[in-house]
Protein backbone atom coordinates (compact mmCIF):
# COMPACT_ATOMS: atom_id res chain seq x y z
CA UNK A 1 0.00 0.00 0.00
CA UNK A 2 2.18 2.83 -1.26
CA UNK A 3 -0.25 5.29 -2.81
CA UNK A 4 -2.05 7.88 -0.70
CA UNK A 5 -5.75 7.03 -0.71
CA UNK A 6 -8.27 8.51 1.73
CA UNK A 7 -12.00 8.00 1.98
CA UNK A 8 -14.96 9.85 3.40
CA UNK A 9 -17.57 7.25 4.29
CA UNK A 10 -20.78 8.75 5.66
CA UNK A 11 -24.09 7.03 6.28
CA UNK A 12 -27.07 8.35 4.27
CA UNK A 13 -29.14 9.18 7.34
CA UNK A 14 -30.06 12.77 6.47
CA UNK A 15 -28.20 16.00 5.93
CA UNK A 16 -24.40 16.47 5.84
CA UNK A 17 -23.32 17.75 9.26
CA UNK A 18 -20.74 20.52 9.35
CA UNK A 19 -18.46 18.19 11.33
CA UNK A 20 -18.72 15.58 8.58
CA UNK A 21 -17.81 18.19 5.99
CA UNK A 22 -14.67 18.99 7.98
CA UNK A 23 -13.67 15.31 7.92
CA UNK A 24 -14.24 15.17 4.16
CA UNK A 25 -12.33 18.43 3.74
CA UNK A 26 -9.27 17.15 5.60
CA UNK A 27 -9.35 13.98 3.47
CA UNK A 28 -9.58 16.10 0.34
CA UNK A 29 -6.79 18.51 1.33
CA UNK A 30 -4.33 15.80 2.30
CA UNK A 31 -5.05 13.60 -0.72
CA UNK A 32 -4.61 16.52 -3.12
CA UNK A 33 -1.47 17.72 -1.37
CA UNK A 34 0.14 14.28 -1.70
CA UNK A 35 -1.03 13.65 -5.26
CA UNK A 36 -3.29 10.87 -4.02
CA UNK A 37 -6.95 10.01 -4.35
CA UNK A 38 -9.96 11.07 -2.29
CA UNK A 39 -12.81 8.54 -2.36
CA UNK A 40 -16.46 8.88 -1.40
CA UNK A 41 -18.01 5.68 -0.06
CA UNK A 42 -21.59 5.33 1.15
CA UNK A 43 -22.03 3.21 4.27
CA UNK A 44 -25.72 2.34 4.09
CA UNK A 45 -25.84 -1.02 5.86
CA UNK A 46 -27.93 0.35 8.74
CA UNK A 47 -31.22 0.09 6.88
CA UNK A 48 -33.28 1.35 9.83
CA UNK A 49 -31.64 4.78 9.58
CA UNK A 50 -31.56 5.03 5.79
CA UNK A 51 -33.17 8.21 4.42
CA UNK A 52 -34.44 8.47 0.84
CA UNK A 53 -32.51 10.94 -1.36
CA UNK A 54 -29.83 11.27 1.32
CA UNK A 55 -27.12 10.01 -1.04
CA UNK A 56 -28.04 12.58 -3.68
CA UNK A 57 -28.22 15.37 -1.09
CA UNK A 58 -24.88 14.32 0.34
CA UNK A 59 -23.12 14.34 -3.02
CA UNK A 60 -24.64 17.70 -3.95
CA UNK A 61 -23.57 19.26 -0.62
CA UNK A 62 -19.99 18.03 -0.95
CA UNK A 63 -19.67 19.10 -4.59
CA UNK A 64 -21.15 22.52 -3.75
CA UNK A 65 -18.55 22.93 -1.00
CA UNK A 66 -15.80 22.19 -3.51
CA UNK A 67 -14.80 18.96 -1.73
CA UNK A 68 -14.95 16.89 -4.90
CA UNK A 69 -14.08 13.19 -4.86
CA UNK A 70 -12.05 11.24 -7.41
CA UNK A 71 -13.88 7.92 -7.04
CA UNK A 72 -17.29 6.86 -5.81
CA UNK A 73 -20.89 7.75 -6.62
CA UNK A 74 -21.52 10.84 -8.77
CA UNK A 75 -24.73 12.45 -10.00
CA UNK A 76 -25.09 12.61 -13.77
CA UNK A 77 -28.34 13.56 -15.49
CA UNK A 78 -30.19 13.16 -12.20
CA UNK A 79 -28.92 9.62 -11.65
CA UNK A 80 -26.29 8.11 -9.36
CA UNK A 81 -23.35 6.78 -11.36
CA UNK A 82 -20.37 5.06 -9.73
CA UNK A 83 -16.87 5.63 -11.07
CA UNK A 84 -13.59 4.03 -10.07
CA UNK A 85 -11.74 0.73 -10.10
CA UNK A 86 -12.67 -0.33 -6.56
CA UNK A 87 -16.48 -0.28 -6.69
CA UNK A 88 -19.21 -0.70 -5.89
CA UNK A 89 -18.84 2.30 -3.59
CA UNK A 90 -22.23 1.82 -1.93
CA UNK A 91 -22.04 -0.83 0.78
CA UNK A 92 -25.50 -2.31 0.23
CA UNK A 93 -24.25 -3.35 -3.21
CA UNK A 94 -21.24 -5.20 -1.71
CA UNK A 95 -23.04 -7.93 0.26
CA UNK A 96 -21.52 -10.78 -1.78
CA UNK A 97 -18.07 -9.41 -0.95
CA UNK A 98 -18.79 -9.35 2.78
CA UNK A 99 -20.24 -12.87 2.66
CA UNK A 100 -17.00 -14.16 1.14
CA UNK A 101 -14.84 -12.64 3.86
CA UNK A 102 -17.09 -13.59 6.78
CA UNK A 103 -16.93 -17.21 5.63
CA UNK A 104 -13.14 -16.95 5.69
CA UNK A 105 -13.20 -15.66 9.28
CA UNK A 106 -15.49 -18.46 10.40
CA UNK A 107 -13.33 -21.12 8.72
CA UNK A 108 -10.21 -19.73 10.39
CA UNK A 109 -11.93 -19.70 13.79
CA UNK A 110 -11.88 -15.89 14.16
CA UNK A 111 -15.69 -15.54 14.12
CA UNK A 112 -18.67 -17.57 15.33
CA UNK A 113 -22.43 -17.84 15.01
CA UNK A 114 -24.53 -16.44 17.85
CA UNK A 115 -28.15 -17.45 18.42
CA UNK A 116 -28.87 -15.34 21.51
CA UNK A 117 -32.21 -13.53 21.42
CA UNK A 118 -32.57 -9.82 22.04
CA UNK A 119 -34.39 -10.62 25.27
CA UNK A 120 -31.50 -12.72 26.55
CA UNK A 121 -28.92 -10.08 25.58
CA UNK A 122 -30.93 -7.34 27.31
CA UNK A 123 -31.16 -9.47 30.47
CA UNK A 124 -27.40 -10.13 30.49
CA UNK A 125 -26.65 -6.40 30.10
CA UNK A 126 -28.99 -5.47 32.94
CA UNK A 127 -27.39 -8.03 35.26
CA UNK A 128 -23.93 -6.72 34.37
CA UNK A 129 -25.00 -3.13 35.09
CA UNK A 130 -26.40 -4.17 38.46
CA UNK A 131 -23.02 -5.71 39.29
CA UNK A 132 -21.20 -2.54 38.24
CA UNK A 133 -19.69 -4.21 35.19
CA UNK A 134 -19.29 -2.80 31.68
CA UNK A 135 -22.08 -4.33 29.58
CA UNK A 136 -20.54 -6.84 27.14
CA UNK A 137 -21.59 -10.03 25.44
CA UNK A 138 -21.02 -12.98 27.82
CA UNK A 139 -19.74 -15.21 25.01
CA UNK A 140 -22.58 -17.70 25.52
CA UNK A 141 -22.32 -19.04 21.94
CA UNK A 142 -18.55 -18.61 21.53
CA UNK A 143 -17.65 -22.28 21.87
CA UNK A 144 -20.65 -23.68 20.03
CA UNK A 145 -19.63 -26.45 17.66
CA UNK A 146 -19.68 -25.28 14.03
CA UNK A 147 -21.69 -28.32 12.87
CA UNK A 148 -24.27 -27.72 15.59
CA UNK A 149 -24.46 -24.07 14.61
CA UNK A 150 -25.13 -24.98 10.98
CA UNK A 151 -27.94 -27.32 12.06
CA UNK A 152 -29.57 -24.41 13.92
CA UNK A 153 -29.25 -22.25 10.80
CA UNK A 154 -30.78 -24.99 8.63
CA UNK A 155 -33.64 -25.19 11.13
CA UNK A 156 -34.37 -21.51 10.49
CA UNK A 157 -33.09 -20.03 13.74
CA UNK A 158 -32.13 -16.34 13.66
CA UNK A 159 -28.45 -15.65 14.18
CA UNK A 160 -25.71 -13.07 14.09
CA UNK A 161 -22.01 -13.59 13.48
CA UNK A 162 -19.59 -12.30 16.11
CA UNK A 163 -15.87 -11.62 16.22
CA UNK A 164 -13.88 -13.99 18.45
CA UNK A 165 -11.77 -11.45 20.33
CA UNK A 166 -8.44 -12.85 21.62
CA UNK A 167 -8.12 -13.09 25.40
CA UNK A 168 -5.97 -10.66 27.40
CA UNK A 169 -3.93 -9.21 24.57
CA UNK A 170 -2.71 -5.60 24.27
CA UNK A 171 -3.70 -3.85 21.05
CA UNK A 172 -1.22 -1.08 20.23
CA UNK A 173 -1.55 1.49 17.49
CA UNK A 174 -0.24 4.95 16.66
CA UNK A 175 -2.80 7.65 15.94
CA UNK A 176 -1.43 10.62 14.00
CA UNK A 177 -3.37 13.10 16.18
CA UNK A 178 -3.82 11.28 19.50
CA UNK A 179 -0.43 9.57 19.70
CA UNK A 180 0.22 6.01 20.90
CA UNK A 181 -2.84 4.10 22.11
CA UNK A 182 -2.91 0.77 23.98
CA UNK A 183 -6.13 -1.09 24.81
CA UNK A 184 -6.34 -4.61 26.26
CA UNK A 185 -8.73 -7.05 24.60
CA UNK A 186 -10.40 -7.62 27.97
CA UNK A 187 -12.10 -4.27 27.28
CA UNK A 188 -13.19 -5.27 23.77
CA UNK A 189 -16.56 -6.91 23.15
CA UNK A 190 -17.15 -9.88 20.88
CA UNK A 191 -18.83 -7.50 18.51
CA UNK A 192 -21.45 -8.43 15.94
CA UNK A 193 -20.02 -8.57 12.41
CA UNK A 194 -23.13 -9.72 10.54
CA UNK A 195 -26.61 -8.76 11.77
CA UNK A 196 -29.73 -10.93 11.69
CA UNK A 197 -30.83 -9.19 8.48
CA UNK A 198 -27.66 -10.38 6.74
CA UNK A 199 -26.14 -6.91 6.53
CA UNK A 200 -22.65 -6.30 7.94
CA UNK A 201 -22.09 -3.97 10.86
CA UNK A 202 -19.95 -0.88 10.45
CA UNK A 203 -16.98 -2.52 12.18
CA UNK A 204 -16.78 -5.41 9.73
CA UNK A 205 -17.66 -3.64 6.49
CA UNK A 206 -15.30 -0.74 7.09
CA UNK A 207 -12.30 -3.05 7.47
CA UNK A 208 -13.13 -5.10 4.37
CA UNK A 209 -13.81 -1.99 2.29
CA UNK A 210 -10.76 -0.04 3.46
CA UNK A 211 -8.52 -3.00 2.64
CA UNK A 212 -10.02 -3.75 -0.76
CA UNK A 213 -10.06 -0.06 -1.72
CA UNK A 214 -6.41 0.22 -0.61
CA UNK A 215 -7.09 3.06 1.85
CA UNK A 216 -3.80 4.34 3.28
CA UNK A 217 -5.17 6.77 5.90
CA UNK A 218 -8.40 6.31 7.87
CA UNK A 219 -9.63 9.76 8.92
CA UNK A 220 -12.72 10.02 11.14
CA UNK A 221 -14.14 11.61 14.29
CA UNK A 222 -12.60 10.70 17.62
CA UNK A 223 -15.84 9.02 18.72
CA UNK A 224 -14.60 6.07 16.63
CA UNK A 225 -11.30 5.82 18.53
CA UNK A 226 -12.68 3.12 20.87
CA UNK A 227 -13.67 1.04 17.83
CA UNK A 228 -10.19 0.97 16.38
CA UNK A 229 -8.90 -2.00 18.45
CA UNK A 230 -11.84 -4.12 17.21
CA UNK A 231 -10.89 -3.27 13.65
CA UNK A 232 -7.21 -3.96 14.22
CA UNK A 233 -8.16 -7.42 15.50
CA UNK A 234 -9.95 -7.96 12.19
CA UNK A 235 -6.96 -6.73 10.18
CA UNK A 236 -4.76 -9.14 12.08
CA UNK A 237 -7.21 -12.01 11.63
CA UNK A 238 -7.11 -11.53 7.86
CA UNK A 239 -3.37 -10.87 7.81
CA UNK A 240 -3.88 -7.48 6.17
CA UNK A 241 -1.75 -4.34 6.36
CA UNK A 242 -3.15 -1.83 8.85
CA UNK A 243 -3.69 1.75 7.56
CA UNK A 244 -2.70 4.87 9.45
CA UNK A 245 -5.40 6.10 11.81
CA UNK A 246 -6.26 9.77 12.26
CA UNK A 247 -9.02 10.59 14.75
CA UNK A 248 -10.18 14.19 14.61
CA UNK A 249 -11.32 16.25 17.59
CA UNK A 250 -15.04 16.91 17.89
CA UNK A 251 -16.52 20.11 16.47
CA UNK A 252 -17.94 22.01 19.46
CA UNK A 253 -20.28 24.95 19.94
CA UNK A 254 -19.36 28.08 21.91
CA UNK A 255 -20.34 26.32 25.14
CA UNK A 256 -17.71 23.64 24.41
CA UNK A 257 -20.40 21.03 23.85
CA UNK A 258 -20.85 18.87 20.76
CA UNK A 259 -22.32 20.91 17.92
CA UNK A 260 -25.95 19.93 17.41
CA UNK A 261 -29.01 21.24 15.57
CA UNK A 262 -30.53 22.43 18.85
CA UNK A 263 -28.01 25.30 18.93
CA UNK A 264 -28.61 26.45 15.35
CA UNK A 265 -27.48 25.61 11.84
CA UNK A 266 -25.31 22.50 11.56
CA UNK A 267 -26.21 21.19 8.09
CA UNK A 268 -24.14 22.20 5.08
CA UNK A 269 -27.41 22.91 3.26
CA UNK A 270 -28.35 25.49 5.91
CA UNK A 271 -25.23 27.50 5.18
CA UNK A 272 -25.71 27.21 1.43
CA UNK A 273 -29.30 28.44 1.77
CA UNK A 274 -28.23 31.48 3.79
CA UNK A 275 -25.72 32.44 1.15
CA UNK A 276 -22.35 31.48 2.55
CA UNK A 277 -19.69 31.12 -0.13
CA UNK A 278 -18.41 27.54 -0.30
CA UNK A 279 -14.76 28.60 -0.37
CA UNK A 280 -15.34 30.72 2.75
CA UNK A 281 -17.08 27.90 4.60
CA UNK A 282 -14.24 25.46 3.97
CA UNK A 283 -11.68 28.20 4.74
CA UNK A 284 -13.19 28.66 8.18
CA UNK A 285 -13.95 24.98 8.76
CA UNK A 286 -10.33 24.03 8.05
CA UNK A 287 -9.33 26.25 10.97
CA UNK A 288 -11.73 24.54 13.40
CA UNK A 289 -9.22 22.10 14.86
CA UNK A 290 -6.22 22.85 12.63
CA UNK A 291 -3.81 25.76 12.84
CA UNK A 292 -1.46 26.89 10.06
CA UNK A 293 2.16 27.69 10.82
CA UNK A 294 1.71 31.44 10.37
CA UNK A 295 -1.02 33.91 11.30
CA UNK A 296 -2.86 33.77 7.98
CA UNK A 297 -6.64 33.35 8.35
CA UNK A 298 -8.01 33.89 4.85
CA UNK A 299 -7.11 31.05 2.50
CA UNK A 300 -8.02 30.04 -1.01
CA UNK A 301 -8.68 26.30 -1.51
CA UNK A 302 -5.31 26.06 -3.28
CA UNK A 303 -3.54 27.64 -0.32
CA UNK A 304 -5.26 25.24 2.09
CA UNK A 305 -4.06 22.26 0.06
CA UNK A 306 -0.50 23.58 0.23
CA UNK A 307 -0.52 24.44 3.95
CA UNK A 308 -2.55 21.62 5.51
CA UNK A 309 -1.01 18.92 7.71
CA UNK A 310 -2.49 16.44 10.17
CA UNK A 311 0.44 17.06 12.51
CA UNK A 312 -1.00 20.53 13.28
CA UNK A 313 -4.49 19.21 14.08
CA UNK A 314 -5.38 19.81 17.72
CA UNK A 315 -5.94 16.93 20.16
CA UNK A 316 -8.88 18.80 21.69
CA UNK A 317 -12.22 19.86 20.19
CA UNK A 318 -12.41 22.86 17.90
CA UNK A 319 -15.06 25.52 18.53
CA UNK A 320 -17.36 26.40 15.64
CA UNK A 321 -17.92 30.14 16.12
CA UNK A 322 -20.59 31.52 13.77
CA UNK A 323 -19.38 35.08 14.39
CA UNK A 324 -15.90 34.16 13.21
CA UNK A 325 -17.38 32.29 10.24
CA UNK A 326 -19.34 35.43 9.34
CA UNK A 327 -16.15 37.48 9.45
CA UNK A 328 -14.32 35.02 7.20
CA UNK A 329 -17.27 34.84 4.82
CA UNK A 330 -17.49 38.62 4.72
CA UNK A 331 -13.82 38.80 3.69
CA UNK A 332 -14.47 36.41 0.82
CA UNK A 333 -17.61 38.30 -0.25
CA UNK A 334 -15.65 41.55 -0.53
CA UNK A 335 -13.06 39.87 -2.74
CA UNK A 336 -15.63 38.05 -4.88
CA UNK A 337 -16.65 38.96 -8.41
CA UNK A 338 -19.52 41.48 -8.38
CA UNK A 339 -21.59 39.58 -10.94
CA UNK A 340 -21.28 36.39 -8.91
CA UNK A 341 -22.49 38.10 -5.74
CA UNK A 342 -25.30 39.78 -7.67
CA UNK A 343 -26.55 36.49 -9.08
CA UNK A 344 -26.42 34.89 -5.65
CA UNK A 345 -28.30 37.85 -4.15
CA UNK A 346 -31.10 37.98 -6.74
CA UNK A 347 -33.19 35.07 -5.31
CA UNK A 348 -33.08 36.62 -1.84
CA UNK A 349 -34.03 40.08 -3.14
CA UNK A 350 -36.86 38.59 -5.16
CA UNK A 351 -38.17 36.53 -2.23
CA UNK A 352 -38.15 39.65 -0.05
CA UNK A 353 -40.20 41.51 -2.68
CA UNK A 354 -37.53 44.09 -3.51
CA UNK A 355 -37.22 43.08 -7.16
CA UNK A 356 -39.40 41.39 -9.75
CA UNK A 357 -38.78 39.11 -12.72
CA UNK A 358 -39.13 42.20 -14.90
CA UNK A 359 -36.31 43.88 -12.96
CA UNK A 360 -34.15 40.77 -13.33
CA UNK A 361 -34.74 40.65 -17.07
CA UNK A 362 -34.52 44.37 -17.86
CA UNK A 363 -32.63 46.10 -15.03
CA UNK A 364 -29.77 43.78 -14.16
CA UNK A 365 -27.18 46.58 -14.02
CA UNK A 366 -29.41 48.50 -11.59
CA UNK A 367 -29.69 45.42 -9.37
CA UNK A 368 -25.93 44.90 -9.58
CA UNK A 369 -25.25 48.51 -8.56
CA UNK A 370 -27.54 48.06 -5.56
CA UNK A 371 -25.80 44.83 -4.53
CA UNK A 372 -22.35 46.35 -4.96
CA UNK A 373 -23.44 49.32 -2.84
CA UNK A 374 -23.96 47.08 0.21
CA UNK A 375 -21.48 44.29 -0.62
CA UNK A 376 -19.04 45.65 1.98
CA UNK A 377 -21.63 45.38 4.75
CA UNK A 378 -22.92 41.82 4.44
CA UNK A 379 -21.58 38.70 6.17
CA UNK A 380 -23.60 36.27 4.07
CA UNK A 381 -25.71 36.77 0.97
CA UNK A 382 -29.23 36.46 2.43
CA UNK A 383 -28.32 39.27 4.83
CA UNK A 384 -28.53 41.65 1.89
CA UNK A 385 -32.28 42.05 2.40
CA UNK A 386 -31.53 43.77 5.72
CA UNK A 387 -29.36 46.40 4.03
CA UNK A 388 -31.17 47.37 0.84
CA UNK A 389 -34.30 48.76 2.50
CA UNK A 390 -32.67 52.21 2.28
CA UNK A 391 -33.31 52.10 -1.47
CA UNK A 392 -37.03 51.38 -1.21
CA UNK A 393 -38.54 53.91 1.21
CA UNK A 394 -38.64 57.58 0.38
CA UNK A 395 -39.88 58.65 3.81
CA UNK A 396 -36.55 59.29 5.48
CA UNK A 397 -36.17 58.52 9.19
CA UNK A 398 -32.81 59.72 10.54
CA UNK A 399 -31.14 56.91 12.48
CA UNK A 400 -30.32 58.95 15.61
CA UNK A 401 -30.27 62.41 17.22
CA UNK A 402 -26.93 63.28 15.62
CA UNK A 403 -28.39 62.67 12.16
CA UNK A 404 -31.47 64.77 12.98
CA UNK A 405 -29.31 67.64 14.24
CA UNK A 406 -27.17 67.47 11.10
CA UNK A 407 -30.29 68.26 9.03
CA UNK A 408 -30.90 71.35 11.18
CA UNK A 409 -27.64 72.93 10.02
CA UNK A 410 -28.01 76.42 8.58
CA UNK A 411 -26.33 75.38 5.32
CA UNK A 412 -28.76 72.51 4.61
CA UNK A 413 -31.59 74.49 2.84
CA UNK A 414 -29.12 75.99 0.36
CA UNK A 415 -27.48 72.61 -0.14
CA UNK A 416 -30.80 70.89 -0.89
CA UNK A 417 -31.87 73.67 -3.23
CA UNK A 418 -28.64 73.32 -5.21
CA UNK A 419 -29.06 69.52 -5.28
CA UNK A 420 -32.61 69.85 -6.68
CA UNK A 421 -31.48 72.38 -9.24
CA UNK A 422 -28.81 69.98 -10.53
CA UNK A 423 -31.35 67.14 -10.75
CA UNK A 424 -33.81 69.24 -12.71
CA UNK A 425 -31.20 69.85 -15.39
CA UNK A 426 -30.85 66.16 -16.28
CA UNK A 427 -33.20 63.52 -17.66
CA UNK A 428 -31.77 60.69 -15.55
CA UNK A 429 -28.96 60.04 -13.15
CA UNK A 430 -25.86 58.47 -14.71
CA UNK A 431 -22.34 57.67 -13.54
CA UNK A 432 -21.01 61.06 -14.63
CA UNK A 433 -23.65 62.85 -12.55
CA UNK A 434 -23.17 60.58 -9.53
CA UNK A 435 -19.38 60.81 -9.50
CA UNK A 436 -19.26 64.58 -10.03
CA UNK A 437 -22.16 65.67 -7.80
CA UNK A 438 -20.24 66.70 -4.69
CA UNK A 439 -17.70 68.69 -6.66
CA UNK A 440 -20.54 70.59 -8.33
CA UNK A 441 -22.41 71.20 -5.05
CA UNK A 442 -19.23 72.39 -3.35
CA UNK A 443 -18.61 74.88 -6.18
CA UNK A 444 -22.21 76.15 -6.18
CA UNK A 445 -22.65 76.52 -2.41
CA UNK A 446 -19.16 76.86 -0.98
CA UNK A 447 -20.06 74.11 1.48
CA UNK A 448 -17.41 71.44 1.97
CA UNK A 449 -16.28 68.50 4.09
CA UNK A 450 -18.55 66.97 6.69
CA UNK A 451 -21.15 69.73 6.25
CA UNK A 452 -21.47 68.79 2.58
CA UNK A 453 -21.29 64.99 2.62
CA UNK A 454 -23.18 64.17 5.81
CA UNK A 455 -26.46 66.00 5.10
CA UNK A 456 -26.68 64.56 1.58
CA UNK A 457 -26.16 61.01 2.91
CA UNK A 458 -28.80 61.51 5.60
CA UNK A 459 -31.26 62.96 3.10
CA UNK A 460 -30.82 59.95 0.83
CA UNK A 461 -30.52 57.13 3.41
CA UNK A 462 -31.27 58.41 6.90
CA UNK A 463 -27.80 57.17 7.91
CA UNK A 464 -24.61 58.93 8.95
CA UNK A 465 -22.44 56.23 7.38
CA UNK A 466 -23.05 53.57 4.79
CA UNK A 467 -22.59 52.50 1.19
CA UNK A 468 -20.70 54.42 -1.46
CA UNK A 469 -22.68 57.58 -2.27
CA UNK A 470 -22.14 57.26 -6.01
CA UNK A 471 -23.82 53.85 -5.99
CA UNK A 472 -26.66 55.12 -3.80
CA UNK A 473 -27.38 57.93 -6.24
CA UNK A 474 -27.31 55.55 -9.22
CA UNK A 475 -29.65 53.05 -7.56
CA UNK A 476 -32.18 55.64 -6.37
CA UNK A 477 -32.44 57.56 -9.63
CA UNK A 478 -33.73 61.07 -10.21
CA UNK A 479 -37.38 60.71 -9.13
CA UNK A 480 -36.67 58.91 -5.85
CA UNK A 481 -33.96 61.40 -4.92
CA UNK A 482 -36.30 64.36 -5.58
CA UNK A 483 -39.01 62.72 -3.53
CA UNK A 484 -36.63 62.23 -0.62
CA UNK A 485 -35.36 65.81 -0.79
CA UNK A 486 -38.95 67.10 -0.78
CA UNK A 487 -39.84 64.86 2.18
CA UNK A 488 -36.86 66.14 4.19
CA UNK A 489 -37.58 69.79 3.29
CA UNK A 490 -41.22 69.46 4.34
CA UNK A 491 -40.71 67.38 7.50
CA UNK A 492 -37.20 67.51 8.90
CA UNK A 493 -35.31 70.69 7.96
C-alpha angles and dihedrals in degrees: 000000000000105000121084108247124165130178137203107208113182128169116242094238099129136297127006107261117222089240090055090051089055091054091050090046094054089049090050096046095048095044092050093045091054096042090247136127131273113207131196114211125179115220102200102151093114095082094178091066098040114126122202115246090011092120092053092046091048094051092046092050093050094046091047089053090053093245094129121179128222097212135022136055118347132181115241123169090347094306134105111248123182120217130185142067097265102057160169088079094187111081097216086064092054100064094117089055093052091047090056094052096042089055088053091053092049092049091050091049095245094116137034142194117258123199099179114136123232089248092056093046091050091050092050091050092050092050091049091050091050089054092050093249128138106258109251137150109276092220092242093157097033097105097037111136112255093229091051090049092053090051089055090050091049088051089059100253116157115246146170128207118236135195115249099227114206115247122254099344126145115235111206127188139157117235114200092222104026099038126220116358128191123186126172117228089235085078094050121091125224087252125205112257099177121030127217090262090060094250119126121244120242092258094058101037094047092056094047093046096045090051097046092044089049094236110186099187126033108205119184144131119296091246084081093056092095089054094056097084090055089053094046088054087056093048089052093046090056093040092237130152112261117232124225113272123221117181114191125215117254120266106243136194124236090276089059091248127125110285109253138166091255089074096049139276115007102149120093088227090060091059093045090052092051091053106255113160111244093227090052093049093052090042090058096037091054088060093053097095100354128078125197120226094252134040096266114133105170112070136172115222088254091054091049091053090052097045104038123109133163089221089072094051111115122245090221131064120283119229117234103215112188091197091057090045089053090052092050092046091049090055091053092046091055091052095044126105111272094228091052092052091045093053091048091049097049097079091051093047091048093048090051090053096244095119137025135212087260090057091049092051099040109021105041094135090053090052090047092051089052092050093047089050091063100027090104092057104051128090095191132010101254088056088073091086088066092057106041097062087095087072096054108050121066095188099092119214112187110230097230146352092277090058092048092050091049089061090054092063114126092236095056099085092053091045093052092046091053091047091053092046091055091049093051090057094062135062095217140354115264136172093270091055094044096048095045100040100098093047089053094046091048091052094047098045106023088231115136146168121011092352089059104039102037100055092047091051092048092048091053101038111008087237133112092212134019147102126003108291094222090059092045091054092048093049096046097047129199101297096048092047092051091048091052093048090051091048092052093045092051099041114019113025 
